[in-house]
Coordinates of C-alpha atoms in Angstrom, one line a residue:
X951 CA -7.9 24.1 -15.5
X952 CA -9.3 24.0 -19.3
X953 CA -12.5 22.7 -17.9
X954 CA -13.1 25.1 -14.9
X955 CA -12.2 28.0 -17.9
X956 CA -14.9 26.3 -19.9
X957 CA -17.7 26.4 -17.3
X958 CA -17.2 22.4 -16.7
X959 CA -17.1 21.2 -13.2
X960 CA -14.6 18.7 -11.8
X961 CA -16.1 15.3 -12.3
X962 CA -16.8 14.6 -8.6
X963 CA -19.1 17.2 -8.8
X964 CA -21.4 16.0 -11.2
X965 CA -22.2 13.1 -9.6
X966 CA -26.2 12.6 -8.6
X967 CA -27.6 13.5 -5.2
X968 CA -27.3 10.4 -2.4
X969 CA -30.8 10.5 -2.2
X970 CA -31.3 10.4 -6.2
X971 CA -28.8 7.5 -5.8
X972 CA -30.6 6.1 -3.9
X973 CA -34.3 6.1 -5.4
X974 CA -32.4 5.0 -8.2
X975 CA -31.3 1.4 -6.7
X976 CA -35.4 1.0 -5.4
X977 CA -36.2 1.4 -9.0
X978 CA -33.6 -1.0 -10.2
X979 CA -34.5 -3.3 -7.3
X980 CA -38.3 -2.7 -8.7
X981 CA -36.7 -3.8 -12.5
X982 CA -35.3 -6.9 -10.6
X983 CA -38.5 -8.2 -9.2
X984 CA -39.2 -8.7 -12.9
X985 CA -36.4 -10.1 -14.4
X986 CA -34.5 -12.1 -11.8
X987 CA -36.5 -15.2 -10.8
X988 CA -38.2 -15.9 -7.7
X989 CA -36.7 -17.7 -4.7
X990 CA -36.0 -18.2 -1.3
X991 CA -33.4 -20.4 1.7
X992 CA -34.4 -22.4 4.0
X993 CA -33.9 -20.6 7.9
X994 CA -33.6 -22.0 11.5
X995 CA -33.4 -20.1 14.8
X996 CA -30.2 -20.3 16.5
X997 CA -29.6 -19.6 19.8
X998 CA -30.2 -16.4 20.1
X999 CA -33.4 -16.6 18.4
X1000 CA -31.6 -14.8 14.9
X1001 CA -33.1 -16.6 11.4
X1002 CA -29.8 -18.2 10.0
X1003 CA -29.8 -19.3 6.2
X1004 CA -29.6 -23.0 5.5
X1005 CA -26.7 -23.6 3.3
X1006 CA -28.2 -25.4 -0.1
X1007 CA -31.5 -24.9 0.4
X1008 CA -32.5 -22.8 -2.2
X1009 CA -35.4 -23.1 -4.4
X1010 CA -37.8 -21.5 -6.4
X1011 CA -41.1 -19.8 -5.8
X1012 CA -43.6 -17.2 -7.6
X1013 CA -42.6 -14.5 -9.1
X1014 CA -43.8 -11.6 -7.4
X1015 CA -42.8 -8.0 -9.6
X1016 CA -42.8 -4.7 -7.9
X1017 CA -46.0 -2.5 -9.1
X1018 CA -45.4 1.4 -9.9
X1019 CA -46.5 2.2 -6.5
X1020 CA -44.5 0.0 -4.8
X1021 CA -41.3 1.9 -5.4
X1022 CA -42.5 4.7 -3.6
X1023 CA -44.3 2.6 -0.5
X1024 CA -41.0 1.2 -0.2
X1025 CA -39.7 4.5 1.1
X1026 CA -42.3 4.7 4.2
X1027 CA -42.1 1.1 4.8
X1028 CA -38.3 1.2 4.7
X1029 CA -38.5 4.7 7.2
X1030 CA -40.8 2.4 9.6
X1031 CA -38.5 -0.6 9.4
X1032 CA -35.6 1.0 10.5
X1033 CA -37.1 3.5 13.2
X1034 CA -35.0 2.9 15.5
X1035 CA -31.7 3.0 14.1
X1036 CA -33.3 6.6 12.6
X1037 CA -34.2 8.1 15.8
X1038 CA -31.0 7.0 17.5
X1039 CA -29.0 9.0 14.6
X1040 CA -31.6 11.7 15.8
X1041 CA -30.8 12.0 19.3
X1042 CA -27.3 11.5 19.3
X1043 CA -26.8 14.4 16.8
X1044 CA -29.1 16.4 19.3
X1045 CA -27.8 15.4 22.0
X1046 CA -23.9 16.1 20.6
X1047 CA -24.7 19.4 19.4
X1048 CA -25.4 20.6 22.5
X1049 CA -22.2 19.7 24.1
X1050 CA -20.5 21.0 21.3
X1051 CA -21.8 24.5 21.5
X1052 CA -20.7 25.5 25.2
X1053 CA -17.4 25.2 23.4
X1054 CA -16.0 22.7 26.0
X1055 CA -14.5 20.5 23.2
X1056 CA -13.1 23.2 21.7
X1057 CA -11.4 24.7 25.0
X1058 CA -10.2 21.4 25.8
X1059 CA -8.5 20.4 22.5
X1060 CA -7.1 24.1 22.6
X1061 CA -5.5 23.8 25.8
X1062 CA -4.3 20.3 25.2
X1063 CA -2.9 21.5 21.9
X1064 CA -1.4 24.3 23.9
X1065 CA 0.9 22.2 25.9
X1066 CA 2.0 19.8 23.2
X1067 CA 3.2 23.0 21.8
X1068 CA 5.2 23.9 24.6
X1069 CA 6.5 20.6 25.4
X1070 CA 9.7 19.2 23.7
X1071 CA 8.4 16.3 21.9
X1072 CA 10.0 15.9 18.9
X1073 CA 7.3 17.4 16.0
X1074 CA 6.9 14.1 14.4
X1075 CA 6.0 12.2 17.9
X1076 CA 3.1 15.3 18.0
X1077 CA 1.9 14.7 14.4
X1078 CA 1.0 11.1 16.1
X1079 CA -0.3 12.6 19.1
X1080 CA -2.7 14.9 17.5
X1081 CA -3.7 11.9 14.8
X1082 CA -4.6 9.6 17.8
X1083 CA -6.5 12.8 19.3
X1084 CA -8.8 13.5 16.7
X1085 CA -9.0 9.6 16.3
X1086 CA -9.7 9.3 19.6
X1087 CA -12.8 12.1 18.9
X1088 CA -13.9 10.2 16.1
X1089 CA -15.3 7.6 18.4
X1090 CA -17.7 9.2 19.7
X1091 CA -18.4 12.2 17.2
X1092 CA -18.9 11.9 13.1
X1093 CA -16.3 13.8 11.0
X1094 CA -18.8 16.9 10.5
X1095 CA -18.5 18.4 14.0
X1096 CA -14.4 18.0 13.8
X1097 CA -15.0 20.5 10.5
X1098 CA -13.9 23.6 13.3
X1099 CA -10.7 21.9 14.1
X1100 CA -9.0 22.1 10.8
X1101 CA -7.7 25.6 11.2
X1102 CA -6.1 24.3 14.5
X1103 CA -4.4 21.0 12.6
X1104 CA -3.3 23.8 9.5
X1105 CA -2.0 26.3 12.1
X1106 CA -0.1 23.5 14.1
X1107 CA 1.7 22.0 11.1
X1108 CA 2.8 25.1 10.0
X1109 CA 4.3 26.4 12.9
X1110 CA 6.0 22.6 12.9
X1111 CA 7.6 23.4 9.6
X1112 CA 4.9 21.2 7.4
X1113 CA 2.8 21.9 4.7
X1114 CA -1.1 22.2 4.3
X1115 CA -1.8 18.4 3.5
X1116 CA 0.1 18.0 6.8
X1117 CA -2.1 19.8 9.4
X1118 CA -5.1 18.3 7.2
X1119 CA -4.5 15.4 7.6
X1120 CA -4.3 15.1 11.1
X1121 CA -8.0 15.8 11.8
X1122 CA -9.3 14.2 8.4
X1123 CA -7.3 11.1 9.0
X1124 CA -7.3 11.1 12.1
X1125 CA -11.0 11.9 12.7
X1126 CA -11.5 9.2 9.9
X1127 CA -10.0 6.4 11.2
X1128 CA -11.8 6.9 14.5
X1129 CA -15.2 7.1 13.2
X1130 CA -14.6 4.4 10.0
X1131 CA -13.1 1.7 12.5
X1132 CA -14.0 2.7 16.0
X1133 CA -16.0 0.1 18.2
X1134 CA -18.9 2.3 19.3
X1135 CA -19.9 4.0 15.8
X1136 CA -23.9 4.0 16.6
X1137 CA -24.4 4.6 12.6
X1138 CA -22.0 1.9 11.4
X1139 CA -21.6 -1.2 13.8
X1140 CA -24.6 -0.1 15.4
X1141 CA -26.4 -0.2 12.6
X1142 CA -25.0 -3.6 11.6
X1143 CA -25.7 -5.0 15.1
X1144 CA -29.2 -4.0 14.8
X1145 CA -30.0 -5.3 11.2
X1146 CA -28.4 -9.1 12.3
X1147 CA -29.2 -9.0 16.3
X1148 CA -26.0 -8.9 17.5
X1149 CA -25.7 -7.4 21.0
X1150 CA -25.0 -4.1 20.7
X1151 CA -21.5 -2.9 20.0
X1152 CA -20.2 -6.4 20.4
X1153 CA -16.8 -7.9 19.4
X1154 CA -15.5 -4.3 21.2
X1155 CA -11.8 -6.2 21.8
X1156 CA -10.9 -7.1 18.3
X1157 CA -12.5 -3.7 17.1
X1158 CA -10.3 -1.8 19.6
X1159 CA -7.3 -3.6 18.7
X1160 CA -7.8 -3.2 14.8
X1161 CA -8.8 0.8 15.5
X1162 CA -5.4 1.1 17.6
X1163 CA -3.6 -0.7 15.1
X1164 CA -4.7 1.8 12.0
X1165 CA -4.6 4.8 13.9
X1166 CA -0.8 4.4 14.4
X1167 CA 0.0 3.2 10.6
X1168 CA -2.2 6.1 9.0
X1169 CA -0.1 8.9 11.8
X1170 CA 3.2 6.9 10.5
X1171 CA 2.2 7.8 6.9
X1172 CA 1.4 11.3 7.9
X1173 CA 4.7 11.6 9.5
X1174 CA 6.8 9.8 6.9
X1175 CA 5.4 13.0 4.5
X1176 CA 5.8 15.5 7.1
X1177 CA 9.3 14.4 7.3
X1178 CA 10.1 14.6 3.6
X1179 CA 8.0 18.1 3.1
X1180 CA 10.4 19.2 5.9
X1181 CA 13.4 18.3 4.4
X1182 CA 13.0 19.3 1.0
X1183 CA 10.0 21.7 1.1
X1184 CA 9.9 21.2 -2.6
X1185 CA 8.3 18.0 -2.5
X1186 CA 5.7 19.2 -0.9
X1187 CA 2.2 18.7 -2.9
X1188 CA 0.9 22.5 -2.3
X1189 CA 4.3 23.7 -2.4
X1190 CA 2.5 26.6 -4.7
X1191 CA -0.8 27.2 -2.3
X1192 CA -0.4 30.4 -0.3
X1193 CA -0.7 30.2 3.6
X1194 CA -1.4 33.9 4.0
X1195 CA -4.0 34.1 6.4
X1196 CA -4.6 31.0 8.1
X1197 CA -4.4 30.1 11.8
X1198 CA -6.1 30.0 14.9
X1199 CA -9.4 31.6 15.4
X1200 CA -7.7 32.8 18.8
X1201 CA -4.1 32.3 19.9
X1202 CA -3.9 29.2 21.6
X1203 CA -2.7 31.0 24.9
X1204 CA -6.7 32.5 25.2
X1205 CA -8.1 28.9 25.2
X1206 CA -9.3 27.9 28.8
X1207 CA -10.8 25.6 30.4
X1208 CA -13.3 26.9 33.2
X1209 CA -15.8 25.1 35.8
X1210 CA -18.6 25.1 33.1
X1211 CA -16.5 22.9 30.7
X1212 CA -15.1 20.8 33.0
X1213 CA -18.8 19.7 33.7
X1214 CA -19.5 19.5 30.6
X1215 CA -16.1 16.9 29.3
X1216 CA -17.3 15.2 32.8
X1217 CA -21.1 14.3 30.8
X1218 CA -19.0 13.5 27.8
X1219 CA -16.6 10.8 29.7
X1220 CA -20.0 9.3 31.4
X1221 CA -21.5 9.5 27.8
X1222 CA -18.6 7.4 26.6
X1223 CA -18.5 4.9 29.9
X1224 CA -22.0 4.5 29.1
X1225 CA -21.5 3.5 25.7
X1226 CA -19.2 1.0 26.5
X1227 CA -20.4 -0.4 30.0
X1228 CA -24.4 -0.3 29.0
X1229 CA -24.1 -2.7 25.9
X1230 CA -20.9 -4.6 26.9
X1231 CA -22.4 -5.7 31.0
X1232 CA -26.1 -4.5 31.1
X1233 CA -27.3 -6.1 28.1
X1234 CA -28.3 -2.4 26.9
X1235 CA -29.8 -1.9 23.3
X1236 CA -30.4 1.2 21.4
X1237 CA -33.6 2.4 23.3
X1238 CA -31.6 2.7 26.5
X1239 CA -28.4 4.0 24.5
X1240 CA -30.8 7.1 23.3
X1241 CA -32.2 7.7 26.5
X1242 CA -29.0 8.1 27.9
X1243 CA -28.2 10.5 24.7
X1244 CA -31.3 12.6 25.8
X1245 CA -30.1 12.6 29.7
X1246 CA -26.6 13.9 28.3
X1247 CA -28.1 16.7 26.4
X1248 CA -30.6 17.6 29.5
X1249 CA -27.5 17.7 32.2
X1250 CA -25.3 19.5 29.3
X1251 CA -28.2 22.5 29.2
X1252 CA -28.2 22.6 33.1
X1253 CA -24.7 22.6 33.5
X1254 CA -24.6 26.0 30.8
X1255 CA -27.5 27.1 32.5
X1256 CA -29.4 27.3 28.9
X1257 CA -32.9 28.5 28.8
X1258 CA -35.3 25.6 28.1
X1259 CA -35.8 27.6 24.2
X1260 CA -32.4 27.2 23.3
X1261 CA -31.7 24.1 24.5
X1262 CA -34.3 22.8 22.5
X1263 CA -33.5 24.8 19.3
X1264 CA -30.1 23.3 19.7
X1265 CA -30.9 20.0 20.1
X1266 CA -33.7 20.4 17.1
X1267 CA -30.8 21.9 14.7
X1268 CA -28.3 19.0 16.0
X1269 CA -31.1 16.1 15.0
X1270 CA -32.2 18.2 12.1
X1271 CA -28.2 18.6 10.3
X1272 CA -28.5 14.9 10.4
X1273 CA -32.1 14.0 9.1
X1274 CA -30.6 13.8 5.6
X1275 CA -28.5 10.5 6.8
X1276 CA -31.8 9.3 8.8
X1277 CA -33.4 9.6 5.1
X1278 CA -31.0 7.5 4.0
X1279 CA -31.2 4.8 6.4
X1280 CA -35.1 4.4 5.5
X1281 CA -34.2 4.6 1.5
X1282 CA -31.7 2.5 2.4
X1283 CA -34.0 -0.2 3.7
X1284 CA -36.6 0.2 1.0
X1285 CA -34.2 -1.0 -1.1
X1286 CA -34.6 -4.2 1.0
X1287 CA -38.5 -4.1 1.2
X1288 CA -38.4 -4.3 -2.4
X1289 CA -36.2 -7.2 -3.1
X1290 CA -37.7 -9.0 0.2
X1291 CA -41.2 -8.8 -1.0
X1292 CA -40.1 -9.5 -4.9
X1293 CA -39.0 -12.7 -3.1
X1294 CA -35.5 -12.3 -5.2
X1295 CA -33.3 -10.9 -2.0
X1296 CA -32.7 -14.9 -1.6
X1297 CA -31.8 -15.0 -5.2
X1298 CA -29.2 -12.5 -5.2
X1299 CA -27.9 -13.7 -2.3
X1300 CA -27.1 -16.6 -3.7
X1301 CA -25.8 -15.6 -6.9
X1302 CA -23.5 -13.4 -5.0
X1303 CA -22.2 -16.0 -2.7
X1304 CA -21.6 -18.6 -5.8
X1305 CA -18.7 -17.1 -6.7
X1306 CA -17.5 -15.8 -3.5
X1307 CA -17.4 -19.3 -2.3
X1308 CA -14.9 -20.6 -4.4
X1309 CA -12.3 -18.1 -2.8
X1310 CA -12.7 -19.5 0.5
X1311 CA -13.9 -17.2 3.8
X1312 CA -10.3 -15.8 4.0
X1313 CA -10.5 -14.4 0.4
X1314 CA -14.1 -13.6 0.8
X1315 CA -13.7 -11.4 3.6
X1316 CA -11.1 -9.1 1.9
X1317 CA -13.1 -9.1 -1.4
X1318 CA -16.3 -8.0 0.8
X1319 CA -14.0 -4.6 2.1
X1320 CA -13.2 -4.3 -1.5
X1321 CA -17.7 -4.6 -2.9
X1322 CA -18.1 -2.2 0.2
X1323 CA -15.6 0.3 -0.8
X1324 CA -17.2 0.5 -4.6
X1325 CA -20.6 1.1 -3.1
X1326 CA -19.2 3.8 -0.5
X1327 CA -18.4 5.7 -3.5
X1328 CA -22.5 6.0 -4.2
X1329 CA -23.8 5.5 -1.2
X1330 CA -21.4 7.4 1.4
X1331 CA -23.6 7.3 4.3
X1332 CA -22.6 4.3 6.9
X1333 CA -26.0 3.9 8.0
X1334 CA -27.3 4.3 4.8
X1335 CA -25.3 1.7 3.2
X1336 CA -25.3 -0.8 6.1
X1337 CA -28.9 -0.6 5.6
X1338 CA -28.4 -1.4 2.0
X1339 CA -26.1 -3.6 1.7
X1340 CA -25.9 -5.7 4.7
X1341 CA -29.2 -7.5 4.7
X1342 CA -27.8 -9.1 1.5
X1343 CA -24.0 -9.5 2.8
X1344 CA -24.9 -11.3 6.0
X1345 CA -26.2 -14.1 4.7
X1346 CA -23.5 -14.2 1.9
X1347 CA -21.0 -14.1 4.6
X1348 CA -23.0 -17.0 6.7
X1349 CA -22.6 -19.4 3.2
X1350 CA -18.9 -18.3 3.1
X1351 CA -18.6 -19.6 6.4
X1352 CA -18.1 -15.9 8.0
X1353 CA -19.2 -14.9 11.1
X1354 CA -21.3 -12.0 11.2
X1355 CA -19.0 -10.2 13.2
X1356 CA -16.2 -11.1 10.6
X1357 CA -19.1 -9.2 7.9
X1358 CA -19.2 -6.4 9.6
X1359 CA -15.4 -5.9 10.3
X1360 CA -15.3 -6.3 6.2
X1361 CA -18.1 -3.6 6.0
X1362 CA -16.5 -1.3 8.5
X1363 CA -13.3 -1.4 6.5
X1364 CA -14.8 -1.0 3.1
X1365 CA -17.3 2.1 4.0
X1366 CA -15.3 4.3 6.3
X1367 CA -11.9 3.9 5.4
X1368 CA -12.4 5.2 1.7
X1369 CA -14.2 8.5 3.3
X1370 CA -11.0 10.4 3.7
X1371 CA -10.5 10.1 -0.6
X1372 CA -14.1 10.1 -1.9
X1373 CA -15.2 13.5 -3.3
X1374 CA -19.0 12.7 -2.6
X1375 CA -18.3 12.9 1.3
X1376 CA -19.4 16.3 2.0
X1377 CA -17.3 16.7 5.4
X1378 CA -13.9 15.9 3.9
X1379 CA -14.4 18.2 1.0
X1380 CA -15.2 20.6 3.4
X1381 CA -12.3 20.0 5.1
X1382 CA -10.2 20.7 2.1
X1383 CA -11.6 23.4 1.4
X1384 CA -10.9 25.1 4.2
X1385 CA -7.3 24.2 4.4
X1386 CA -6.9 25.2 0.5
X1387 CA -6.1 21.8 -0.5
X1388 CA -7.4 21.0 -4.2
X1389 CA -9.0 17.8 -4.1
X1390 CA -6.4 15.9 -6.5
X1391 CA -3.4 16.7 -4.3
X1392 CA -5.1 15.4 -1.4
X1393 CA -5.7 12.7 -3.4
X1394 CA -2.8 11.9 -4.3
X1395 CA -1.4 11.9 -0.6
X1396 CA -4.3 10.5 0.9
X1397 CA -4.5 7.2 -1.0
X1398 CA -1.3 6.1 0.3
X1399 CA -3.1 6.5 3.8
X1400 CA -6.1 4.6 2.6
X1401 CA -3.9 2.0 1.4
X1402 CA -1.7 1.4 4.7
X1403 CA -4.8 1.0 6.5
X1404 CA -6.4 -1.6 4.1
X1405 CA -3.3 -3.9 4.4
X1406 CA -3.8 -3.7 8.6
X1407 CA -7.7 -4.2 8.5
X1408 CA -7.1 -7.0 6.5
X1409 CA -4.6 -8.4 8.2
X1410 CA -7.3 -8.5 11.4
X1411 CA -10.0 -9.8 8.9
X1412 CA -7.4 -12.9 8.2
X1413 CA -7.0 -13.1 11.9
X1414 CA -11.5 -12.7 12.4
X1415 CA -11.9 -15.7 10.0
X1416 CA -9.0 -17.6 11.7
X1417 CA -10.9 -17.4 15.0
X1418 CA -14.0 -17.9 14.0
X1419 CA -14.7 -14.4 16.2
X1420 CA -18.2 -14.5 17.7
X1421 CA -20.2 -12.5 19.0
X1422 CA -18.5 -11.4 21.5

């Protein structure tokens, strides 16, 4: 409180702009081309025609150091190089805010939170329910369009008897969890696919499993507190925040559901079919994944009966809220460009695998959730870091004996889980905000979430490694 009465802000908030972040690690990578030394694997083709690093092949080769202006070529370069992860980021946001504006989400969740109101499951069996909902969201949709629904999650907890953190939590977590360990995250596992060549949203079982599996222990956590807050109010963390004044945009009893959005949730359930059925039996990869994105958002504007102008100005504003995380994808992979051509990517690679290789695949696996969660902290755009990151983590998991399905299970874990506690993601903080939750009591609750989930993703990672889980 001394600071904020000093004109300080909260520490969180003086960290650097993701993109200055960013530029930042081309630089350093620049700085590397001249100090580490020069080297490079051995590669074969496997099967699937992927380049695979030759265990113990390493050896040196000219130095190559960045030049001035290769720091900011890397940036258009990096843009190209990843074009099509960028455009798919593009499209899906475009295509997403469409359906979200005829308001046939939020009609639907209204209603549905309507009759678990009215029903007579007990309050902590709908503190689950509602978890695996906005879970169940976060599949499809990133935490930023779930933003709306906190309101609803405040207003429900409170009528339950809970506190704030309570009815927060519900959509951050749950949202969170969805979108951090979900099987069909275009920006994170799709991302990862396309860097190493994986089919496209491969490995969907385990994934499923392990998303299933945290859902339920981070609703458990949220209902353990509820509990306690209910039973001795006292120990609730925002025991002191006043409630006057929140709710429902609308009573819960106005929500409806008409023809329009039922058409609507019917091109969001083919949307979702398509997502799994395209990659999973049609051998689909992201071009056809963003034409069907475009053919959702086209069938969405019929079914409202939009004019052809605002369909388009939707669709333009949906890509355009998310061209900040397309920048980072091409930063992201001019970070790459950088070390690739300073022929010291192979260096790093293995100086970071040295080490890790003494721990064995089953310790490497949790320590990679563990590098991943640091750099989220930074860098807490999933496609942004993937792009980052996993060109150098792949090949440290192939000479740790890790599959790269195992790698990207490790990544998925470290990036998305730590969202719902780090200050420099933008959604969450919104999130808070709007539910009056200071940023250190949520926290203080939310860590305990962050931690239960940890233990079960690496539980699966343990199981990954056992496995030797493929590609499929």
């Amino acid at each position: 409180m001394a600071n904020l009465q000093l004109g300080k802000k909260p520490w969180y908030e003086r960290i650097p702009n993701t993109y200055v972040i960013l530029f930042a690690l081309i630089v350093f990578a620049a700085v590397l081309t001249w100090v580490v030394p020069a080297g490079e694997f051995e590669r074969v083709v496997d099967e699937t025609g992927r380049k695979l690093i030759q265990p113990g092949t390493y050896h040196a080769v000219e130095q190559a150091p960045a030049s001035l202006f290769d720091i900011f070529l890397a940036i258009p370069k990096g843009l190209q190089g990843s074009a099509n992860v960028i455009f798919m980021i593009l499209l899906s946001s475009g295509a997403f805010k469409v359906i979200n504006s005829t308001g046939a989400l939020e009609n639907s969740i209204g209603v549905m939170l309507r009759g678990i109101n009215r029903s007579r499951v007990p309050s902590t069996a709908v503190i689950v329910l509602i978890t695996f909902l906005f879970s169940a969201l976060g599949l499809v949709v990133g935490p930023e369009i779930q933003i709306p629904f906190t309101l609803i999650g405040v207003s429900i907890a409170l009528g339950l008897g809970y506190d704030l953190i309570v009815g927060l939590a519900m959509i951050v977590v749950g949202g969170g969890i969805g979108f951090a360990t979900g099987p069909i995250c275009a920006s994170t596992v799709g991302t990862c696919d396309a860097i190493c060549g994986l089919p496209l949203f491969s490995g969907m079982g385990l994934r499923t499993a392990n998303w299933f599996a945290c859902t339920l222990a981070s609703s458990l956590v949220i209902a353990a507190y509820a509990r306690k807050v209910k039973k001795d109010p006292s120990r609730s963390y925002v025991r002191d925040i006043s409630t006057e004044g929140l709710g429902f945009s609308r009573s819960l009893e106005d929500y409806r559901i008409g023809r329009t959005d039922k058409l609507v949730l019917l091109v969001l359930l083919g949307l979702f079919v398509c997502l799994i059925v395209g990659p999973t039996l049609l051998g689909w990869y992201l071009d056809e994944m963003m034409a069907v994105f475009v053919i959702a958002a086209i069938l969405t504007a019929f079914i409202a009966r939009y004019s052809t102008s605002k369909a388009l100005d939707l669709f333009c504003q949906g890509a355009g809220e998310m061209f900040g995380a397309a920048m980072m994808v091409g930063m992201g992979r001019g970070i790459q460009v950088i070390l690739e051509n300073g022929h010291v990517m192979d260096t790093i690679v293995n100086a970071l695998s040295a080490p890790i290789v003494h721990f064995g695949p089953y310790a490497a696996a949790i320590l990679m959730t563990l590098i991943h969660g640091a750099v989220n902290f930074l860098v807490p755009s999933g496609s942004g870091q993937a792009a980052a990151t996993m060109p150098l983590m792949f090949p440290v998991g192939q000479m740790v004996g890790l599959t790269d399905q195992t790698s990207i299970l490790a990544f998925q874990t470290g990036d998305g889980i730590t969202n719902i506690i780090y200050p420099t993601m933008g959604a969450m903080m919104a999130m808070c905000g709007i539910a009056r939750v200071p940023f250190g009591r949520w926290f203080k609750f939310a860590v305990k979430v962050v931690l239960s989930v940890y233990i079960v993703c690496w539980a699966f990672l343990l199981v990954a490694v056992k496995i030797n889980w493929g590609p499929f």
